[in-house]
Amino acid sequence: PAFRELLLQELSQDGCIKAVGQADVIRNQFSGATFERIIDCSGKCVLPGLVDAHTHPVWAGDRVHEFAMKLAGASYMEIHQAGGGIHFTVEHTQNATEEELFNTFKHRLERMRNAGSTLVECKSGYGLNLETELKMLRVIERAKQSMDIGISSTYCGAHSVPKGKTATEATDDIINNHLPKLKELKLSGEIHVNNIDVFCEKGVFDLESTRRILQAGKNIGLQLNFHGDELHPMKSAELGAELGARAVSHLEEVSDEGITAMARAKCAAVLLPTTAYMLRLKQPQARKMLDEGVIVALGSDFNPNAYCFSMPMVMHLACVNMKMSMNEALAAATINAAYVLGKSDTHGSIETGKQGDLVIINSSRWEHLIYQFGGHEALINYVIVKGQVVYENERCETMSSY
Ligand SMILES: N=CN[C@@H](CCC(=O)O)C(=O)O
Ligand SMILES: [Zn+2]
């Protein structure tokens, strides 16, 4: 994308982009107009706001002790099966107040936004029981109403099988109790959930339970977007294609048939480079997916296992470890991620009529946003959501970013 050609643009009152083009053309077009604020972007680049297609940002209790265990050789599933991992976070999240959860979540969203994310998918899934899942979803709903960042919310009550239940019992509970409650809350206007997610994995939810939960979610109007083929080949990709899922995340262990099916069904792949990196998993086959025409998106997967807020770092990892080009990584972290959330008509690119979500960086080459690993803190000059500056980085002006 020729972002360097984009010299000036204007945002209308409704927060949407009014025009895109050469500075002199636009200057003529709007010669009589007045502006609340004009930002001179000479020597800078304007990019679409980044879209993070996969996060778990509402929780209490960090897992730094487990990071040490993993460095010492324990695997993700060994820790999970011993009652740690997601179970540890569930216990702490169940005990946390709604206010505590909201405050930490708000802070995390600010850090994501300051790293350039303007639209973020946010999952529940550390409650597992109905009461705590609803507590998490209320926290997300409150942030949707009050924070200057876009949020797409996901019910992930099937993130793990709760202690004391079998997977079948948990599946029945979700279908018979959780989903009807979500439907009721949507009708009353209290909570609007956008997507449904399941952790389809050996020892968690098998393919049949995943199918039942996703189908029931689809029946109440949720978009399907689930974890699959991460640690073991599960035929999750094939299931996603069959059910008309918007996306399947992870896919380190996807089959060849699964890739073909996803391409045909326009079911996107959400790749999560932080998780593959920190768990030292086999890298997902991004190149094969791209070559076969799968819509590839990226997510930070921010969670207590993979503690990363930054989509610029995610793009860097995708380029180095998954062999994506910088153009592919940027598309995956903007328009393709917006597609995953059902929002590519309004988000994910700089086009007239789309929402004015932008990142302005202090470099004349946009590629610096990916190239400078961890350098985004000094490089991102402004973050703009719906035409309003929501983050302005004073440090940026004084620091050299070259
Ligand atoms: N794999 C399942 N869920 C998360 C991890 C959640 C956790 O460990 O707390 C993921 O996407 O990596
Ligand atoms: Zn996840």
GROMACS .gro file of N, CA, C and O and ligand atoms in nm, residues 54-56 121 123 126 156 159 197 199 227 230 249-250 272 275 301-303, ligand 2:
model
   77
   54HIS      N    1  -0.746  -1.132   1.831
   54HIS     CA    2  -0.755  -1.241   1.930
   54HIS      C    3  -0.687  -1.199   2.060
   54HIS      O    4  -0.566  -1.191   2.067
   55THR      N    5  -0.768  -1.171   2.162
   55THR     CA    6  -0.709  -1.141   2.294
   55THR      C    7  -0.795  -1.198   2.407
   55THR      O    8  -0.916  -1.216   2.393
   56HIS      N    9  -0.728  -1.223   2.520
   56HIS     CA   10  -0.794  -1.265   2.645
   56HIS      C   11  -0.752  -1.162   2.751
   56HIS      O   12  -0.663  -1.188   2.832
  121GLU      N   13  -1.043  -0.760   1.952
  121GLU     CA   14  -1.137  -0.866   1.991
  121GLU      C   15  -1.104  -0.902   2.135
  121GLU      O   16  -0.987  -0.917   2.170
  123LYS      N   17  -1.207  -1.160   2.464
  123LYS     CA   18  -1.279  -1.282   2.502
  123LYS      C   19  -1.307  -1.287   2.653
  123LYS      O   20  -1.226  -1.239   2.732
  126TYR      N   21  -1.245  -1.692   3.147
  126TYR     CA   22  -1.179  -1.728   3.273
  126TYR      C   23  -1.281  -1.731   3.386
  126TYR      O   24  -1.247  -1.713   3.502
  156CYS      N   25  -1.645  -1.695   2.554
  156CYS     CA   26  -1.553  -1.810   2.545
  156CYS      C   27  -1.569  -1.901   2.668
  156CYS      O   28  -1.472  -1.944   2.729
  159HIS      N   29  -1.368  -2.237   2.724
  159HIS     CA   30  -1.222  -2.218   2.716
  159HIS      C   31  -1.150  -2.334   2.785
  159HIS      O   32  -1.035  -2.364   2.756
  197ASP      N   33  -1.657  -1.864   2.100
  197ASP     CA   34  -1.527  -1.931   2.089
  197ASP      C   35  -1.529  -2.059   2.173
  197ASP      O   36  -1.600  -2.068   2.274
  199PHE      N   37  -1.227  -2.377   2.295
  199PHE     CA   38  -1.089  -2.429   2.285
  199PHE      C   39  -1.101  -2.575   2.242
  199PHE      O   40  -1.124  -2.664   2.325
  227HIS      N   41  -1.065  -2.148   1.883
  227HIS     CA   42  -0.928  -2.199   1.894
  227HIS      C   43  -0.923  -2.341   1.838
  227HIS      O   44  -0.998  -2.428   1.885
  230GLU      N   45  -0.422  -2.639   1.763
  230GLU     CA   46  -0.304  -2.572   1.820
  230GLU      C   47  -0.196  -2.672   1.861
  230GLU      O   48  -0.084  -2.668   1.812
  249SER      N   49  -0.847  -1.988   1.506
  249SER     CA   50  -0.720  -1.933   1.555
  249SER      C   51  -0.621  -2.043   1.585
  249SER      O   52  -0.660  -2.156   1.619
  250HIS      N   53  -0.493  -2.009   1.581
  250HIS     CA   54  -0.377  -2.095   1.611
  250HIS      C   55  -0.332  -2.173   1.487
  250HIS      O   56  -0.242  -2.132   1.418
  272LEU      N   57  -0.114  -1.660   1.564
  272LEU     CA   58  -0.078  -1.598   1.693
  272LEU      C   59   0.071  -1.619   1.719
  272LEU      O   60   0.111  -1.711   1.792
  275THR      N   61   0.233  -1.677   2.085
  275THR     CA   62   0.210  -1.806   2.151
  275THR      C   63   0.301  -1.914   2.094
  275THR      O   64   0.364  -1.990   2.168
  301ASP      N   65  -0.304  -1.244   2.096
  301ASP     CA   66  -0.335  -1.349   2.193
  301ASP      C   67  -0.300  -1.305   2.334
  301ASP      O   68  -0.268  -1.390   2.418
  302PHE      N   69  -0.305  -1.174   2.362
  302PHE     CA   70  -0.269  -1.131   2.498
  302PHE      C   71  -0.346  -1.215   2.600
  302PHE      O   72  -0.468  -1.225   2.595
  303ASN      N   73  -0.275  -1.279   2.690
  303ASN     CA   74  -0.334  -1.361   2.797
  303ASN      C   75  -0.225  -1.389   2.900
  303ASN      O   76  -0.110  -1.354   2.877
  404ZN      ZN   77  -0.648  -1.759   2.272
   0.00000   0.00000   0.00000
